[in-house]
mmCIF file of C-alpha atoms in Angstrom:
data_model
loop_
_atom_site.group_PDB
_atom_site.id
_atom_site.type_symbol
_atom_site.label_atom_id
_atom_site.label_comp_id
_atom_site.label_asym_id
_atom_site.label_seq_id
_atom_site.Cartn_x
_atom_site.Cartn_y
_atom_site.Cartn_z
ATOM 1 C CA MET G 1 120.730 99.777 265.093
ATOM 2 C CA THR G 2 119.370 102.509 262.851
ATOM 3 C CA VAL G 3 116.027 101.732 261.262
ATOM 4 C CA CYS G 4 116.141 102.755 257.651
ATOM 5 C CA GLU G 5 113.382 104.468 255.653
ATOM 6 C CA TYR G 6 110.537 102.039 254.892
ATOM 7 C CA ARG G 7 110.394 101.353 251.157
ATOM 8 C CA PRO G 8 107.294 99.232 250.057
ATOM 9 C CA GLY G 9 108.502 96.112 248.164
ATOM 10 C CA LEU G 10 112.081 96.970 249.271
ATOM 11 C CA GLU G 11 112.261 99.110 246.023
ATOM 12 C CA GLY G 12 115.901 100.052 245.536
ATOM 13 C CA ILE G 13 117.334 98.347 248.698
ATOM 14 C CA PRO G 14 120.108 96.030 247.892
ATOM 15 C CA ALA G 15 119.424 92.508 249.319
ATOM 16 C CA ALA G 16 122.785 90.984 248.196
ATOM 17 C CA GLU G 17 125.945 91.194 246.345
ATOM 18 C CA SER G 18 126.254 89.122 243.198
ATOM 19 C CA SER G 19 128.353 88.692 240.141
ATOM 20 C CA ILE G 20 125.636 86.733 238.218
ATOM 21 C CA SER G 21 123.829 89.196 236.145
ATOM 22 C CA TYR G 22 123.760 93.098 235.570
ATOM 23 C CA VAL G 23 120.978 95.237 234.591
ATOM 24 C CA ASP G 24 120.976 98.880 233.448
ATOM 25 C CA GLY G 25 117.412 99.999 233.175
ATOM 26 C CA GLN G 26 117.971 103.336 231.801
ATOM 27 C CA LYS G 27 120.101 102.034 228.921
ATOM 28 C CA GLY G 28 118.534 98.754 228.307
ATOM 29 C CA ILE G 29 121.356 96.611 229.018
ATOM 30 C CA LEU G 30 121.160 93.029 230.363
ATOM 31 C CA GLN G 31 124.422 90.902 230.903
ATOM 32 C CA TYR G 32 124.959 87.531 232.177
ATOM 33 C CA ARG G 33 128.499 87.358 233.838
ATOM 34 C CA GLY G 34 129.274 90.447 231.927
ATOM 35 C CA ILE G 35 128.114 89.064 228.448
ATOM 36 C CA ARG G 36 125.355 90.888 226.755
ATOM 37 C CA ILE G 37 122.143 89.196 226.417
ATOM 38 C CA GLU G 38 122.039 89.878 222.665
ATOM 39 C CA GLU G 39 125.392 88.014 222.184
ATOM 40 C CA LEU G 40 124.245 85.044 224.045
ATOM 41 C CA ALA G 41 120.980 84.875 222.156
ATOM 42 C CA GLU G 42 122.921 84.840 218.863
ATOM 43 C CA LYS G 43 125.746 82.582 219.533
ATOM 44 C CA SER G 44 125.161 80.494 222.742
ATOM 45 C CA THR G 45 122.748 77.595 223.833
ATOM 46 C CA PHE G 46 120.551 77.391 226.803
ATOM 47 C CA LEU G 47 122.822 74.796 228.574
ATOM 48 C CA GLU G 48 125.996 76.683 227.762
ATOM 49 C CA THR G 49 124.310 79.798 229.191
ATOM 50 C CA ALA G 50 123.145 77.845 232.149
ATOM 51 C CA TYR G 51 126.612 76.515 232.739
ATOM 52 C CA LEU G 52 128.144 80.151 232.488
ATOM 53 C CA LEU G 53 125.642 81.366 235.296
ATOM 54 C CA ILE G 54 125.940 78.609 237.503
ATOM 55 C CA TRP G 55 129.679 77.904 237.503
ATOM 56 C CA GLY G 56 130.879 81.401 236.558
ATOM 57 C CA GLU G 57 132.479 81.027 233.226
ATOM 58 C CA LEU G 58 131.882 79.721 229.599
ATOM 59 C CA PRO G 59 132.421 75.977 229.501
ATOM 60 C CA SER G 60 135.031 74.339 227.401
ATOM 61 C CA GLN G 61 133.876 72.115 224.624
ATOM 62 C CA GLU G 62 134.529 68.958 226.637
ATOM 63 C CA GLU G 63 132.944 70.574 229.845
ATOM 64 C CA LEU G 64 129.818 71.549 227.894
ATOM 65 C CA LYS G 65 129.413 68.125 226.434
ATOM 66 C CA ALA G 66 129.641 66.507 229.812
ATOM 67 C CA PHE G 67 127.185 68.745 231.226
ATOM 68 C CA GLU G 68 124.842 68.060 228.304
ATOM 69 C CA ASN G 69 125.296 64.280 228.686
ATOM 70 C CA GLU G 70 124.722 64.243 232.458
ATOM 71 C CA ILE G 71 121.496 66.253 231.985
ATOM 72 C CA GLN G 72 120.298 63.839 229.070
ATOM 73 C CA GLU G 73 120.876 60.878 231.408
ATOM 74 C CA GLN G 74 118.770 62.384 234.044
ATOM 75 C CA ARG G 75 115.791 63.410 232.161
ATOM 76 C CA ARG G 76 113.361 60.618 233.152
ATOM 77 C CA ILE G 77 111.376 61.074 236.427
ATOM 78 C CA LYS G 78 110.689 58.514 239.253
ATOM 79 C CA TYR G 79 107.560 56.577 238.591
ATOM 80 C CA ARG G 80 106.065 57.434 242.088
ATOM 81 C CA ILE G 81 106.407 61.094 241.215
ATOM 82 C CA ARG G 82 104.620 60.273 237.902
ATOM 83 C CA ASP G 83 101.968 58.502 239.905
ATOM 84 C CA MET G 84 101.642 61.274 242.373
ATOM 85 C CA MET G 85 101.137 63.670 239.457
ATOM 86 C CA LYS G 86 98.299 61.451 238.013
ATOM 87 C CA SER G 87 96.274 62.149 241.017
ATOM 88 C CA PHE G 88 96.417 65.852 240.618
ATOM 89 C CA PRO G 89 93.133 67.337 239.513
ATOM 90 C CA GLU G 90 93.018 68.150 235.647
ATOM 91 C CA SER G 91 91.815 71.596 236.413
ATOM 92 C CA GLY G 92 94.727 72.558 238.638
ATOM 93 C CA HIS G 93 97.318 75.048 237.353
ATOM 94 C CA PRO G 94 100.489 73.444 235.954
ATOM 95 C CA MET G 95 102.482 75.948 238.156
ATOM 96 C CA ASP G 96 100.985 74.497 241.150
ATOM 97 C CA ALA G 97 101.702 70.920 239.894
ATOM 98 C CA LEU G 98 105.338 71.905 239.165
ATOM 99 C CA GLN G 99 105.698 73.388 242.773
ATOM 100 C CA ALA G 100 104.373 70.235 244.311
ATOM 101 C CA SER G 101 106.533 68.030 242.009
ATOM 102 C CA ALA G 102 109.710 70.049 242.475
ATOM 103 C CA ALA G 103 109.312 69.726 246.175
ATOM 104 C CA ALA G 104 108.431 65.989 246.040
ATOM 105 C CA LEU G 105 111.629 65.436 244.049
ATOM 106 C CA GLY G 106 113.583 66.218 247.133
ATOM 107 C CA LEU G 107 111.986 63.405 249.133
ATOM 108 C CA PHE G 108 113.905 61.041 246.944
ATOM 109 C CA TYR G 109 117.240 62.758 247.440
ATOM 110 C CA SER G 110 117.022 63.739 251.113
ATOM 111 C CA LEU G 111 120.646 63.703 251.902
ATOM 112 C CA ARG G 112 121.848 67.320 252.312
ATOM 113 C CA ASP G 113 125.583 67.798 251.833
ATOM 114 C CA LEU G 114 125.908 71.472 250.959
ATOM 115 C CA HIS G 115 129.672 71.508 251.356
ATOM 116 C CA ASN G 116 130.175 68.832 248.834
ATOM 117 C CA PRO G 117 130.699 69.964 245.245
ATOM 118 C CA LYS G 118 129.536 66.520 243.757
ATOM 119 C CA TYR G 119 126.258 67.052 245.788
ATOM 120 C CA ILE G 120 125.789 70.479 244.207
ATOM 121 C CA ARG G 121 126.574 69.415 240.675
ATOM 122 C CA ASP G 122 124.269 66.361 240.920
ATOM 123 C CA SER G 123 121.482 68.561 242.249
ATOM 124 C CA VAL G 124 121.862 71.171 239.617
ATOM 125 C CA VAL G 125 121.793 68.322 236.873
ATOM 126 C CA ARG G 126 118.784 66.433 238.389
ATOM 127 C CA ILE G 127 116.583 69.614 238.925
ATOM 128 C CA MET G 128 117.399 71.036 235.370
ATOM 129 C CA ALA G 129 116.941 67.573 233.725
ATOM 130 C CA THR G 130 113.630 66.820 235.260
ATOM 131 C CA ILE G 131 111.689 70.085 235.448
ATOM 132 C CA PRO G 132 110.757 70.036 231.552
ATOM 133 C CA THR G 133 109.838 66.289 231.905
ATOM 134 C CA MET G 134 107.590 66.976 234.858
ATOM 135 C CA ILE G 135 105.820 69.839 233.106
ATOM 136 C CA ALA G 136 105.364 67.934 229.804
ATOM 137 C CA ALA G 137 104.144 64.883 231.819
ATOM 138 C CA PHE G 138 101.441 66.908 233.626
ATOM 139 C CA GLN G 139 100.269 68.484 230.329
ATOM 140 C CA LEU G 140 99.694 65.079 228.867
ATOM 141 C CA MET G 141 98.240 63.413 231.847
ATOM 142 C CA ARG G 142 95.799 66.055 232.645
ATOM 143 C CA THR G 143 94.415 65.304 229.069
ATOM 144 C CA GLY G 144 94.201 61.622 229.883
ATOM 145 C CA ASN G 145 97.389 60.615 227.990
ATOM 146 C CA ASP G 146 100.505 58.861 229.230
ATOM 147 C CA PRO G 147 103.715 60.848 229.401
ATOM 148 C CA VAL G 148 106.195 60.770 226.402
ATOM 149 C CA LYS G 149 109.507 59.377 227.266
ATOM 150 C CA PRO G 150 112.532 61.736 226.562
ATOM 151 C CA LYS G 151 114.108 61.270 223.204
ATOM 152 C CA GLU G 152 117.878 60.823 223.556
ATOM 153 C CA ASN G 153 118.841 62.320 220.093
ATOM 154 C CA LEU G 154 117.171 65.746 220.871
ATOM 155 C CA ASP G 155 118.692 68.701 222.443
ATOM 156 C CA TYR G 156 117.324 70.265 225.748
ATOM 157 C CA ALA G 157 114.956 72.588 224.048
ATOM 158 C CA GLY G 158 113.929 70.301 221.268
ATOM 159 C CA ASN G 159 113.329 67.371 223.640
ATOM 160 C CA PHE G 160 110.882 69.346 225.743
ATOM 161 C CA LEU G 161 108.682 70.334 222.745
ATOM 162 C CA TYR G 162 108.857 66.599 221.556
ATOM 163 C CA MET G 163 107.683 65.322 225.093
ATOM 164 C CA LEU G 164 104.849 68.013 224.882
ATOM 165 C CA ASN G 165 103.698 67.073 221.440
ATOM 166 C CA GLU G 166 105.024 63.629 220.668
ATOM 167 C CA LYS G 167 106.274 65.108 217.478
ATOM 168 C CA GLU G 168 110.005 66.211 216.694
ATOM 169 C CA PRO G 169 109.758 70.016 216.449
ATOM 170 C CA ASP G 170 110.847 72.010 213.330
ATOM 171 C CA PRO G 171 114.526 72.881 213.700
ATOM 172 C CA LEU G 172 113.681 76.620 213.563
ATOM 173 C CA ALA G 173 111.030 76.354 216.321
ATOM 174 C CA ALA G 174 113.482 74.370 218.487
ATOM 175 C CA ARG G 175 116.247 76.961 218.087
ATOM 176 C CA ILE G 176 113.836 79.813 218.696
ATOM 177 C CA PHE G 177 112.549 78.050 221.844
ATOM 178 C CA ASP G 178 116.122 77.455 223.112
ATOM 179 C CA VAL G 179 116.872 81.249 222.671
ATOM 180 C CA CYS G 180 113.619 82.111 224.622
ATOM 181 C CA LEU G 181 115.098 79.964 227.507
ATOM 182 C CA ILE G 182 118.327 82.000 227.323
ATOM 183 C CA LEU G 183 116.352 85.250 227.579
ATOM 184 C CA HIS G 184 114.366 84.025 230.637
ATOM 185 C CA THR G 185 117.082 82.312 232.417
ATOM 186 C CA GLU G 186 118.311 85.234 234.828
ATOM 187 C CA HIS G 187 117.493 88.715 235.845
ATOM 188 C CA THR G 188 119.059 89.814 239.230
ATOM 189 C CA ILE G 189 117.273 90.003 242.459
ATOM 190 C CA ASN G 190 113.714 89.574 241.106
ATOM 191 C CA ALA G 191 110.791 88.300 243.295
ATOM 192 C CA SER G 192 111.253 84.637 242.571
ATOM 193 C CA THR G 193 115.086 84.899 242.831
ATOM 194 C CA PHE G 194 114.819 86.853 246.124
ATOM 195 C CA SER G 195 112.421 84.064 247.254
ATOM 196 C CA ALA G 196 115.124 81.556 246.342
ATOM 197 C CA ARG G 197 117.919 83.178 248.056
ATOM 198 C CA VAL G 198 115.911 83.634 251.293
ATOM 199 C CA THR G 199 115.155 80.050 251.289
ATOM 200 C CA ALA G 200 118.626 78.910 250.477
ATOM 201 C CA SER G 201 119.927 81.102 253.432
ATOM 202 C CA THR G 202 118.203 78.739 255.774
ATOM 203 C CA LEU G 203 120.554 76.007 254.449
ATOM 204 C CA THR G 204 117.535 73.747 253.280
ATOM 205 C CA ASP G 205 117.919 71.683 250.184
ATOM 206 C CA PRO G 206 117.914 72.888 246.692
ATOM 207 C CA TYR G 207 114.473 71.229 245.823
ATOM 208 C CA ALA G 208 112.831 73.333 248.547
ATOM 209 C CA VAL G 209 114.649 76.449 247.076
ATOM 210 C CA VAL G 210 113.371 75.745 243.707
ATOM 211 C CA ALA G 211 109.673 74.957 244.900
ATOM 212 C CA SER G 212 109.632 78.305 246.754
ATOM 213 C CA ALA G 213 110.844 80.135 243.723
ATOM 214 C CA VAL G 214 108.194 78.371 241.597
ATOM 215 C CA GLY G 215 105.558 79.419 243.793
ATOM 216 C CA THR G 216 106.685 82.936 243.649
ATOM 217 C CA LEU G 217 106.932 83.061 239.885
ATOM 218 C CA GLY G 218 103.495 81.963 239.647
ATOM 219 C CA GLY G 219 101.914 85.312 240.476
ATOM 220 C CA PRO G 220 100.426 87.640 237.766
ATOM 221 C CA LEU G 221 102.739 90.462 238.747
ATOM 222 C CA HIS G 222 105.762 88.088 237.983
ATOM 223 C CA GLY G 223 105.982 85.196 235.561
ATOM 224 C CA GLY G 224 102.279 84.877 235.385
ATOM 225 C CA ALA G 225 102.046 88.114 233.490
ATOM 226 C CA ASN G 226 102.656 86.342 230.023
ATOM 227 C CA GLU G 227 99.493 84.411 230.403
ATOM 228 C CA GLU G 228 97.466 87.491 230.865
ATOM 229 C CA VAL G 229 99.146 89.326 227.790
ATOM 230 C CA ILE G 230 97.320 86.682 225.613
ATOM 231 C CA GLN G 231 94.064 87.066 227.294
ATOM 232 C CA MET G 232 94.415 90.766 226.842
ATOM 233 C CA LEU G 233 94.990 90.446 223.126
ATOM 234 C CA GLU G 234 92.066 88.026 222.802
ATOM 235 C CA GLU G 235 89.879 90.471 224.725
ATOM 236 C CA ILE G 236 90.775 93.276 222.174
ATOM 237 C CA GLY G 237 89.912 90.994 219.393
ATOM 238 C CA THR G 238 90.723 93.214 216.429
ATOM 239 C CA VAL G 239 93.249 95.971 215.358
ATOM 240 C CA ASP G 240 90.449 98.653 215.201
ATOM 241 C CA ASN G 241 89.542 97.920 219.013
ATOM 242 C CA VAL G 242 93.180 98.492 220.202
ATOM 243 C CA ARG G 243 92.903 102.255 220.648
ATOM 244 C CA PRO G 244 89.545 102.500 222.435
ATOM 245 C CA TYR G 245 90.490 99.411 224.644
ATOM 246 C CA LEU G 246 93.712 101.038 225.812
ATOM 247 C CA GLU G 247 92.191 104.510 226.256
ATOM 248 C CA ASP G 248 89.492 103.131 228.501
ATOM 249 C CA ARG G 249 91.991 100.959 230.566
ATOM 250 C CA LEU G 250 94.463 104.056 230.826
ATOM 251 C CA GLN G 251 91.650 106.289 231.886
ATOM 252 C CA ARG G 252 90.660 103.952 234.559
ATOM 253 C CA LYS G 253 94.355 103.490 235.579
ATOM 254 C CA ALA G 254 94.133 99.739 234.882
ATOM 255 C CA LYS G 255 97.279 97.823 234.234
ATOM 256 C CA ILE G 256 98.255 96.993 230.747
ATOM 257 C CA MET G 257 99.705 93.645 230.766
ATOM 258 C CA GLY G 258 103.186 93.203 229.189
ATOM 259 C CA PHE G 259 103.914 96.799 229.713
ATOM 260 C CA GLY G 260 106.126 98.525 232.125
ATOM 261 C CA HIS G 261 109.089 97.161 234.401
ATOM 262 C CA ARG G 262 110.330 98.060 237.733
ATOM 263 C CA VAL G 263 113.793 98.343 236.470
ATOM 264 C CA TYR G 264 113.775 99.160 232.644
ATOM 265 C CA LYS G 265 112.612 102.752 231.556
ATOM 266 C CA VAL G 266 113.277 101.726 227.937
ATOM 267 C CA LYS G 267 112.080 98.819 225.916
ATOM 268 C CA ASP G 268 113.202 95.751 227.540
ATOM 269 C CA PRO G 269 116.104 94.245 225.446
ATOM 270 C CA ARG G 270 114.715 90.724 225.804
ATOM 271 C CA ALA G 271 111.419 91.990 224.325
ATOM 272 C CA LYS G 272 113.258 93.301 221.099
ATOM 273 C CA ILE G 273 114.788 89.770 220.640
ATOM 274 C CA LEU G 274 111.582 88.128 221.230
ATOM 275 C CA GLN G 275 109.903 90.358 218.700
ATOM 276 C CA SER G 276 112.415 89.364 216.214
ATOM 277 C CA LEU G 277 111.864 85.653 216.991
ATOM 278 C CA ALA G 278 108.162 86.113 216.570
ATOM 279 C CA VAL G 279 108.575 87.644 213.174
ATOM 280 C CA GLN G 280 110.753 84.581 212.163
ATOM 281 C CA LEU G 281 108.280 82.163 213.301
ATOM 282 C CA PHE G 282 105.450 83.953 211.609
ATOM 283 C CA GLU G 283 107.192 84.254 208.479
ATOM 284 C CA LYS G 284 107.685 80.457 208.244
ATOM 285 C CA PHE G 285 104.302 79.276 209.801
ATOM 286 C CA GLY G 286 102.046 82.127 208.906
ATOM 287 C CA TYR G 287 101.020 85.292 210.685
ATOM 288 C CA ASP G 288 97.982 85.613 212.770
ATOM 289 C CA LYS G 289 95.675 88.536 213.882
ATOM 290 C CA TYR G 290 97.262 88.590 217.536
ATOM 291 C CA TYR G 291 100.727 89.592 216.254
ATOM 292 C CA GLU G 292 98.964 92.381 214.342
ATOM 293 C CA ILE G 293 96.904 93.364 217.389
ATOM 294 C CA ALA G 294 100.270 93.353 219.608
ATOM 295 C CA GLN G 295 102.002 95.656 217.115
ATOM 296 C CA GLU G 296 99.040 98.149 217.308
ATOM 297 C CA VAL G 297 99.081 97.882 221.182
ATOM 298 C CA GLU G 298 102.847 98.786 221.202
ATOM 299 C CA LYS G 299 102.257 101.607 218.645
ATOM 300 C CA VAL G 300 99.499 103.327 220.761
ATOM 301 C CA MET G 301 101.184 102.644 224.113
ATOM 302 C CA ALA G 302 104.259 104.414 222.783
ATOM 303 C CA GLU G 303 102.294 107.396 221.881
ATOM 304 C CA LYS G 304 100.237 107.437 225.214
ATOM 305 C CA VAL G 305 102.831 106.438 227.836
ATOM 306 C CA GLY G 306 106.173 106.225 226.165
ATOM 307 C CA LYS G 307 107.329 109.344 227.616
ATOM 308 C CA LYS G 308 106.752 108.028 231.016
ATOM 309 C CA GLY G 309 109.338 105.164 230.413
ATOM 310 C CA ILE G 310 106.605 102.497 230.025
ATOM 311 C CA TYR G 311 107.454 99.944 227.134
ATOM 312 C CA PRO G 312 107.014 96.389 226.340
ATOM 313 C CA ASN G 313 108.701 93.973 228.761
ATOM 314 C CA VAL G 314 109.822 90.357 228.220
ATOM 315 C CA ASP G 315 106.073 89.034 228.873
ATOM 316 C CA PHE G 316 104.595 91.005 225.800
ATOM 317 C CA TYR G 317 105.862 89.017 223.004
ATOM 318 C CA SER G 318 106.852 85.720 224.706
ATOM 319 C CA GLY G 319 103.282 84.505 225.021
ATOM 320 C CA LEU G 320 102.907 85.156 221.107
ATOM 321 C CA VAL G 321 106.026 83.030 220.488
ATOM 322 C CA TYR G 322 104.819 80.187 222.704
ATOM 323 C CA ARG G 323 101.358 80.247 221.282
ATOM 324 C CA LYS G 324 102.772 79.933 217.783
ATOM 325 C CA MET G 325 104.611 76.798 219.002
ATOM 326 C CA GLY G 326 101.428 75.161 220.112
ATOM 327 C CA ILE G 327 102.183 75.662 223.791
ATOM 328 C CA PRO G 328 98.951 75.944 225.879
ATOM 329 C CA THR G 329 98.564 79.396 227.482
ATOM 330 C CA ASP G 330 98.761 78.083 231.043
ATOM 331 C CA LEU G 331 101.931 76.461 230.423
ATOM 332 C CA PHE G 332 103.695 79.792 229.575
ATOM 333 C CA THR G 333 104.788 80.450 233.181
ATOM 334 C CA PRO G 334 106.082 76.800 233.675
ATOM 335 C CA VAL G 335 107.994 77.263 230.463
ATOM 336 C CA PHE G 336 109.462 80.543 232.075
ATOM 337 C CA ALA G 337 110.333 78.245 234.983
ATOM 338 C CA ILE G 338 112.352 75.807 232.829
ATOM 339 C CA ALA G 339 114.463 78.757 231.984
ATOM 340 C CA ARG G 340 114.571 80.488 235.351
ATOM 341 C CA VAL G 341 115.614 77.474 237.336
ATOM 342 C CA ALA G 342 119.124 77.809 236.049
ATOM 343 C CA GLY G 343 119.214 81.416 237.440
ATOM 344 C CA TRP G 344 117.805 80.223 240.759
ATOM 345 C CA LEU G 345 120.382 77.417 241.046
ATOM 346 C CA ALA G 346 123.211 80.004 240.325
ATOM 347 C CA HIS G 347 121.978 82.289 243.074
ATOM 348 C CA TRP G 348 121.618 79.218 245.356
ATOM 349 C CA LYS G 349 125.213 78.250 244.910
ATOM 350 C CA GLU G 350 126.233 81.890 245.237
ATOM 351 C CA GLN G 351 124.192 82.298 248.553
ATOM 352 C CA LEU G 352 126.044 79.098 249.945
ATOM 353 C CA ALA G 353 129.449 80.473 249.267
ATOM 354 C CA GLU G 354 128.949 83.242 251.853
ATOM 355 C CA ASN G 355 125.670 82.484 253.605
ATOM 356 C CA ARG G 356 123.915 84.567 256.330
ATOM 357 C CA ILE G 357 120.367 83.942 256.894
ATOM 358 C CA PHE G 358 118.069 86.627 255.815
ATOM 359 C CA ARG G 359 116.370 88.341 258.744
ATOM 360 C CA PRO G 360 115.009 91.811 257.770
ATOM 361 C CA THR G 361 113.474 94.247 260.221
ATOM 362 C CA GLN G 362 110.140 95.874 260.254
ATOM 363 C CA ILE G 363 108.486 99.146 261.238
ATOM 364 C CA TYR G 364 105.727 98.311 263.765
ATOM 365 C CA ASN G 365 102.722 100.525 263.508
ATOM 366 C CA GLY G 366 100.331 98.663 265.715
ATOM 367 C CA LEU G 367 98.855 99.346 269.144
ATOM 368 C CA HIS G 368 100.792 98.838 272.594
ATOM 369 C CA GLU G 369 99.784 97.642 276.046
ATOM 370 C CA VAL G 370 96.317 96.572 274.875
ATOM 371 C CA PRO G 371 94.527 94.672 277.591
ATOM 372 C CA TYR G 372 93.128 91.386 277.235
ATOM 373 C CA THR G 373 89.266 91.522 276.972
ATOM 374 C CA PRO G 374 87.544 88.292 278.529
ATOM 375 C CA MET G 375 85.326 86.291 276.326
ATOM 376 C CA GLY G 376 82.110 87.260 278.125
ATOM 377 C CA LYS G 377 82.848 90.941 277.529
ATOM 378 C CA ARG G 378 83.518 90.729 273.787
#
């Protein structure tokens, strides 16, 4: 067996064959099952897009309605999970609460029948239905309130916003949130998806698969970056402070959150759509200074590092959109998880089809034949 060249982070090394999504980072193209993200954002819904990713094709009207009904029927969570979440510390991060809750969900459905299509569908439905409920429940319980029950007459996106605020959302806000979910649903073998596939390759249950992916998504170099974008904009404070702030950071070679991508060398196509969504929200509900600061940041960054292929990524504008909807900053990444769980489940299902456990090699750079030193001589 030949040992390949070591590439930190496995950069550029194929880890799987997949037909789920496609990215061309040079041209700024993102496709789900061959369909451009721009077309899905304009014409589809999140649940239709999730169905496309998980089962490989767009559903018929009857198939989509059945999928929507199944998810609606499974939105409530077990009271024991709710009671467990009540014991979580109020200061805990919602991503940690979500990871623990997703893993706990598997305790109630411990039967593992990975060759049974009904088991797979039931698991997909249950996980997608309850993840938003658990996130909204933790948010309310950590502020001393009881969780809000799901509302049957609201769609997937609108129901989450309702459970979060106990107020039916504006139709525009609900639609924009649904599009945000579409944009975050899938993005090839990113860190959390790779984590999901590695876990899936052991043939464990899908709840463990999702829990492992949630844990990976929470890091600031992955899903957690959207929180840090808002923190950066708050730190900048004014439009006039943008240039000196960025020049100082760039001189120190410090990371500018929301900029740059391991794949895209042009502006992230999802960032373009998110920016237009932000404009729609602000035009209806009022502009704020952070959008103006963000525009200036993008302008100065294009001037300073645009030639290096460093442009806004999906995290740069998503936080502004969520903030305008009244979503707390530390829920931005859990909201990312609501969307990405469909992609994780699509990869789980694909991994099962031709599974082989992941077992990469390593390049050992340590010592050899080191004698044991007795305790008295150390």
